XYZ file of N, CA and C in Angstrom:
444
model
N -169.665 -30.801 28.313
C -170.943 -31.450 28.069
C -172.082 -30.426 28.102
N -172.058 -29.577 29.125
C -173.090 -28.561 29.250
C -173.026 -27.566 28.096
N -171.819 -27.260 27.626
C -171.666 -26.360 26.485
C -172.265 -26.958 25.224
N -172.097 -28.278 25.027
C -172.678 -28.934 23.847
C -174.200 -28.879 23.894
N -174.759 -29.035 25.075
C -176.215 -28.957 25.213
C -176.689 -27.550 24.892
N -175.975 -26.552 25.392
C -176.342 -25.164 25.105
C -176.226 -24.848 23.621
N -175.193 -25.367 22.974
C -174.993 -25.138 21.539
C -176.096 -25.769 20.701
N -176.584 -26.906 21.142
C -177.569 -27.670 20.364
C -178.965 -27.580 20.957
N -179.265 -26.497 21.648
C -180.561 -26.353 22.308
C -181.724 -26.457 21.321
N -181.616 -25.777 20.194
C -182.717 -25.815 19.219
C -182.845 -27.199 18.588
N -181.722 -27.844 18.341
C -181.751 -29.200 17.775
C -182.433 -30.168 18.742
N -182.130 -30.057 20.003
C -182.732 -30.928 21.013
C -184.228 -30.638 21.138
N -184.595 -29.378 21.137
C -186.002 -29.002 21.258
C -186.819 -29.511 20.070
N -186.320 -29.308 18.865
C -187.036 -29.785 17.675
C -187.145 -31.309 17.689
N -186.088 -31.990 18.094
C -186.116 -33.456 18.168
C -187.187 -33.924 19.155
N -187.255 -33.292 20.302
C -188.268 -33.665 21.301
C -189.673 -33.413 20.758
N -189.865 -32.289 20.097
C -191.191 -31.968 19.531
C -191.587 -32.983 18.465
N -190.658 -33.357 17.595
C -190.969 -34.339 16.543
C -191.317 -35.689 17.163
N -190.556 -36.120 18.158
C -190.851 -37.398 18.817
C -192.222 -37.344 19.492
N -192.554 -36.219 20.117
C -193.892 -36.061 20.705
C -194.973 -36.098 19.629
N -194.701 -35.516 18.469
C -195.669 -35.567 17.355
C -195.891 -37.004 16.887
N -194.828 -37.804 16.849
C -194.997 -39.231 16.533
C -195.941 -39.881 17.551
N -195.767 -39.533 18.819
C -196.634 -40.071 19.867
C -198.075 -39.633 19.710
N -198.295 -38.380 19.318
C -199.652 -37.865 19.120
C -200.328 -38.591 17.953
N -199.592 -38.800 16.876
C -200.146 -39.535 15.732
C -200.576 -40.936 16.173
N -199.738 -41.584 16.958
C -200.046 -42.933 17.433
C -201.226 -42.922 18.414
N -201.253 -41.935 19.305
C -202.299 -41.876 20.323
C -203.678 -41.618 19.726
N -203.738 -40.846 18.649
C -205.019 -40.487 18.050
C -205.266 -41.189 16.717
N -204.630 -42.345 16.514
C -204.761 -43.038 15.236
C -206.206 -43.441 14.940
N -206.959 -43.822 15.951
C -208.365 -44.214 15.720
C -209.218 -43.049 15.244
N -208.941 -41.853 15.733
C -209.726 -40.689 15.360
C -209.262 -40.069 14.044
N -207.980 -40.182 13.732
C -207.420 -39.502 12.558
C -207.507 -40.299 11.259
N -207.469 -41.634 11.350
C -207.328 -42.450 10.153
C -208.369 -43.558 10.104
N -208.865 -43.823 8.896
C -209.735 -44.976 8.690
C -208.837 -46.191 8.519
N -208.926 -47.131 9.443
C -208.120 -48.342 9.355
C -208.795 -49.471 10.135
N -209.621 -50.270 9.459
C -210.281 -51.378 10.166
C -209.303 -52.453 10.634
N -208.071 -52.380 10.178
C -207.078 -53.364 10.593
C -206.514 -53.076 11.984
N -206.781 -51.889 12.528
C -206.347 -51.612 13.899
C -207.000 -52.596 14.864
N -208.315 -52.765 14.754
C -209.017 -53.718 15.612
C -208.742 -55.155 15.193
N -208.643 -55.386 13.901
C -208.420 -56.735 13.380
C -207.130 -57.335 13.931
N -206.039 -56.569 13.896
C -204.758 -57.112 14.335
C -204.609 -57.137 15.849
N -205.513 -56.476 16.583
C -205.498 -56.576 18.038
C -206.222 -57.831 18.522
N -206.975 -58.460 17.643
C -207.716 -59.666 18.010
C -206.957 -60.898 17.512
N -207.621 -62.034 17.567
C -207.040 -63.293 17.090
C -207.182 -63.343 15.572
N -206.342 -62.603 14.882
C -206.498 -62.422 13.438
C -206.084 -63.635 12.623
N -205.329 -64.555 13.182
C -204.895 -65.725 12.415
C -206.059 -66.629 12.030
N -207.101 -66.597 12.819
C -208.251 -67.469 12.569
C -209.438 -66.733 11.970
N -209.228 -65.508 11.527
C -210.326 -64.725 10.976
C -209.976 -64.221 9.582
N -210.985 -64.069 8.735
C -210.728 -63.460 7.417
C -210.489 -61.965 7.571
N -209.922 -61.359 6.539
C -209.720 -59.913 6.560
C -211.067 -59.218 6.724
N -211.094 -58.088 7.421
C -212.372 -57.369 7.561
C -212.778 -56.726 6.238
N -214.065 -56.422 6.136
C -214.550 -55.686 4.970
C -214.001 -54.265 5.060
N -213.501 -53.779 3.931
C -212.904 -52.442 3.939
C -213.425 -51.619 2.776
N -213.420 -50.320 2.993
C -213.651 -49.371 1.927
C -212.259 -49.063 1.366
N -211.969 -49.593 0.186
C -210.628 -49.510 -0.379
C -210.153 -48.064 -0.504
N -210.994 -47.182 -0.994
C -210.582 -45.795 -1.180
C -210.268 -45.121 0.157
N -211.133 -45.311 1.159
C -210.900 -44.712 2.473
C -209.660 -45.299 3.136
N -209.473 -46.607 2.976
C -208.285 -47.253 3.537
C -207.024 -46.715 2.877
N -207.053 -46.605 1.562
C -205.904 -46.064 0.829
C -205.596 -44.633 1.294
N -206.614 -43.810 1.400
C -206.405 -42.415 1.829
C -205.867 -42.353 3.260
N -206.393 -43.190 4.138
C -205.922 -43.219 5.526
C -204.475 -43.657 5.633
N -204.133 -44.726 4.912
C -202.752 -45.208 4.935
C -201.798 -44.196 4.309
N -202.225 -43.601 3.207
C -201.393 -42.601 2.534
C -201.169 -41.384 3.433
N -202.226 -40.906 4.057
C -202.107 -39.756 4.942
C -201.167 -40.053 6.107
N -201.319 -41.219 6.689
C -200.467 -41.577 7.832
C -199.016 -41.734 7.409
N -198.783 -42.355 6.269
C -197.419 -42.531 5.768
C -196.787 -41.165 5.484
N -197.536 -40.278 4.847
C -197.004 -38.954 4.527
C -196.717 -38.175 5.808
N -197.614 -38.232 6.767
C -197.407 -37.531 8.031
C -196.158 -38.045 8.747
N -196.025 -39.349 8.851
C -194.831 -39.933 9.471
C -193.570 -39.613 8.676
N -193.679 -39.597 7.357
C -192.519 -39.290 6.515
C -192.062 -37.848 6.692
N -193.008 -36.918 6.730
C -192.658 -35.507 6.915
C -191.990 -35.302 8.280
N -192.549 -35.911 9.316
C -191.933 -35.815 10.636
C -190.537 -36.446 10.641
N -190.400 -37.577 9.967
C -189.101 -38.246 9.891
C -188.082 -37.396 9.146
N -188.507 -36.790 8.033
C -187.601 -35.938 7.267
C -187.189 -34.711 8.081
N -188.124 -34.155 8.832
C -187.794 -33.026 9.700
C -186.776 -33.439 10.759
N -186.968 -34.600 11.332
C -186.036 -35.110 12.338
C -184.653 -35.341 11.738
N -184.601 -35.964 10.579
C -183.315 -36.238 9.932
C -182.607 -34.941 9.558
N -183.348 -33.986 9.028
C -182.707 -32.710 8.680
C -182.227 -31.971 9.933
N -183.013 -32.035 10.998
C -182.618 -31.395 12.253
C -181.331 -32.002 12.797
N -181.217 -33.305 12.721
C -180.046 -33.977 13.285
C -178.795 -33.807 12.432
N -178.944 -33.812 11.113
C -177.763 -33.837 10.234
C -177.498 -32.539 9.476
N -178.506 -31.701 9.300
C -178.355 -30.430 8.563
C -177.648 -30.631 7.223
N -178.065 -31.634 6.497
C -177.438 -31.964 5.215
C -178.536 -32.132 4.170
N -178.537 -31.261 3.180
C -179.589 -31.299 2.157
C -179.476 -32.525 1.260
N -178.279 -33.033 1.041
C -178.122 -34.248 0.225
C -178.735 -35.457 0.927
N -178.527 -35.561 2.214
C -179.158 -36.639 2.988
C -180.673 -36.488 2.939
N -181.153 -35.259 3.053
C -182.594 -35.006 3.003
C -183.181 -35.405 1.654
N -182.506 -35.052 0.566
C -182.979 -35.436 -0.780
C -182.992 -36.955 -0.947
N -181.928 -37.597 -0.533
C -181.828 -39.050 -0.651
C -182.927 -39.740 0.175
N -183.141 -39.254 1.389
C -184.165 -39.841 2.249
C -185.557 -39.621 1.674
N -185.795 -38.454 1.125
C -187.087 -38.179 0.489
C -187.322 -39.150 -0.663
N -186.315 -39.352 -1.475
C -186.407 -40.313 -2.577
C -186.733 -41.708 -2.044
N -186.039 -42.136 -0.996
C -186.306 -43.462 -0.419
C -187.734 -43.568 0.092
N -188.222 -42.536 0.761
C -189.596 -42.572 1.261
C -190.610 -42.685 0.125
N -190.372 -42.016 -0.972
C -191.298 -42.098 -2.115
C -191.266 -43.501 -2.717
N -190.081 -44.058 -2.905
C -189.958 -45.413 -3.458
C -190.643 -46.425 -2.539
N -190.374 -46.321 -1.230
C -190.993 -47.251 -0.287
C -192.515 -47.084 -0.229
N -192.993 -45.867 -0.433
C -194.436 -45.638 -0.455
C -195.091 -46.473 -1.550
N -194.563 -46.390 -2.749
C -195.144 -47.152 -3.858
C -195.010 -48.653 -3.642
N -193.848 -49.091 -3.196
C -193.643 -50.527 -2.952
C -194.586 -51.056 -1.876
N -194.631 -50.376 -0.756
C -195.426 -50.874 0.373
C -196.923 -50.819 0.116
N -197.405 -49.714 -0.444
C -198.841 -49.648 -0.737
C -199.229 -50.657 -1.813
N -198.374 -50.824 -2.801
C -198.639 -51.844 -3.821
C -198.700 -53.236 -3.214
N -197.707 -53.553 -2.384
C -197.692 -54.863 -1.726
C -198.917 -55.044 -0.830
N -199.280 -54.000 -0.096
C -200.411 -54.081 0.825
C -201.690 -54.467 0.092
N -201.988 -53.762 -0.997
C -203.244 -54.024 -1.697
C -203.196 -55.321 -2.505
N -202.038 -55.727 -2.969
C -201.924 -57.038 -3.633
C -202.174 -58.146 -2.620
N -201.576 -58.039 -1.441
C -201.795 -59.054 -0.402
C -203.267 -59.064 0.008
N -203.839 -57.891 0.185
C -205.233 -57.785 0.613
C -206.177 -58.447 -0.381
N -205.945 -58.248 -1.676
C -206.856 -58.770 -2.702
C -206.523 -60.195 -3.160
N -205.258 -60.551 -3.199
C -204.868 -61.824 -3.823
C -204.464 -62.920 -2.845
N -204.129 -62.562 -1.608
C -203.645 -63.553 -0.650
C -204.417 -63.448 0.664
N -205.654 -63.946 0.699
C -206.495 -63.797 1.893
C -205.976 -64.560 3.118
N -205.041 -65.479 2.928
C -204.505 -66.241 4.055
C -203.167 -65.695 4.555
N -202.712 -64.603 4.006
C -201.391 -64.065 4.352
C -201.503 -62.944 5.386
N -202.184 -63.219 6.494
C -202.406 -62.170 7.482
C -201.111 -61.701 8.140
N -200.157 -62.603 8.362
C -198.885 -62.177 8.948
C -198.125 -61.254 7.996
N -198.125 -61.585 6.737
C -197.444 -60.749 5.753
C -198.103 -59.371 5.682
N -199.428 -59.345 5.663
C -200.144 -58.070 5.652
C -199.844 -57.270 6.919
N -199.757 -57.955 8.050
C -199.446 -57.299 9.316
C -198.117 -56.544 9.232
N -197.082 -57.192 8.712
C -195.761 -56.558 8.675
C -195.650 -55.477 7.605
N -196.260 -55.669 6.466
C -196.247 -54.627 5.436
C -196.993 -53.405 5.949
N -198.127 -53.615 6.569
C -198.899 -52.514 7.133
C -198.108 -51.803 8.220
N -197.374 -52.547 9.004
C -196.570 -51.967 10.081
C -195.557 -50.961 9.524
N -194.934 -51.290 8.392
C -193.982 -50.360 7.782
C -194.685 -49.132 7.211
N -195.947 -49.268 6.835
C -196.687 -48.123 6.304
C -197.102 -47.181 7.433
N -197.587 -47.727 8.536
C -198.199 -46.867 9.551
C -197.251 -46.444 10.663
N -196.110 -47.063 10.799
C -195.169 -46.706 11.854
C -193.913 -46.066 11.257
N -193.271 -45.163 11.987
C -192.048 -44.519 11.471
C -190.812 -45.398 11.670
N -190.853 -46.596 11.146
C -189.756 -47.551 11.318
C -188.528 -47.133 10.516
N -188.737 -46.578 9.343
C -187.597 -46.231 8.494
C -186.670 -45.219 9.156
N -187.225 -44.275 9.905
C -186.372 -43.280 10.552
C -185.460 -43.940 11.585
N -185.929 -45.021 12.195
C -185.092 -45.758 13.144
C -183.941 -46.467 12.448
N -184.106 -46.745 11.179
C -183.028 -47.361 10.397
C -182.112 -46.304 9.776
N -182.702 -45.200 9.326
C -181.929 -44.188 8.601
C -180.992 -43.401 9.507
N -181.423 -43.025 10.694
C -180.590 -42.188 11.557
C -179.269 -42.864 11.897
N -179.259 -44.102 12.379
C -177.955 -44.727 12.645
C -177.132 -44.942 11.370
N -177.801 -45.233 10.266
C -177.076 -45.455 9.007
C -176.393 -44.171 8.550
N -177.100 -43.052 8.604
C -176.498 -41.780 8.194
C -175.420 -41.335 9.170
N -175.635 -41.576 10.449
C -174.612 -41.229 11.435
C -173.338 -42.028 11.167
N -173.490 -43.319 10.937
C -172.329 -44.164 10.634
C -171.645 -43.688 9.356
N -172.418 -43.373 8.351
C -171.852 -42.911 7.075
C -171.062 -41.614 7.265
N -171.608 -40.693 8.023
C -170.900 -39.438 8.274
C -169.625 -39.660 9.081
N -169.674 -40.548 10.053
C -168.477 -40.846 10.845
C -167.433 -41.546 10.000
N -167.865 -42.442 9.156
C -166.953 -43.196 8.299
C -166.322 -42.291 7.235
N -167.078 -41.332 6.729
C -166.544 -40.454 5.687
C -165.555 -39.425 6.238
N -165.581 -39.176 7.528
C -164.643 -38.252 8.154
C -163.245 -38.851 8.290
N -163.162 -40.168 8.289
C -161.865 -40.842 8.465
C -161.024 -40.791 7.225
């Protein structure tokens, strides 16, 4: 066990640093990103209309946060698996999800003013590194299954 830890020292260190970076992004979200929905969703949002937003600033803030989380996630996945094919596939998925989620977010924002729960969950996938929590076990299972 101790030998495995010694062998994977750099992998463990990079993983810890990436996880800490996720925490820093979350801790400083108010200072780093324009997102009036941070306060909106912390309040009783079911009984309130969407806040007034600057669409361009909101788009840039969401895009920046998604890209930052995606880069950290890709670094984590590459660190854990050291497989360029997995990295390419994951990058492709992140790009596809970026277009889908941002498109859905702004359609809900403009066309469905009563869909606050739907906006909440779509936004959650944009601003949180949820995909990496799904991809790591999936790739691990795939690698274990392909070895058999």
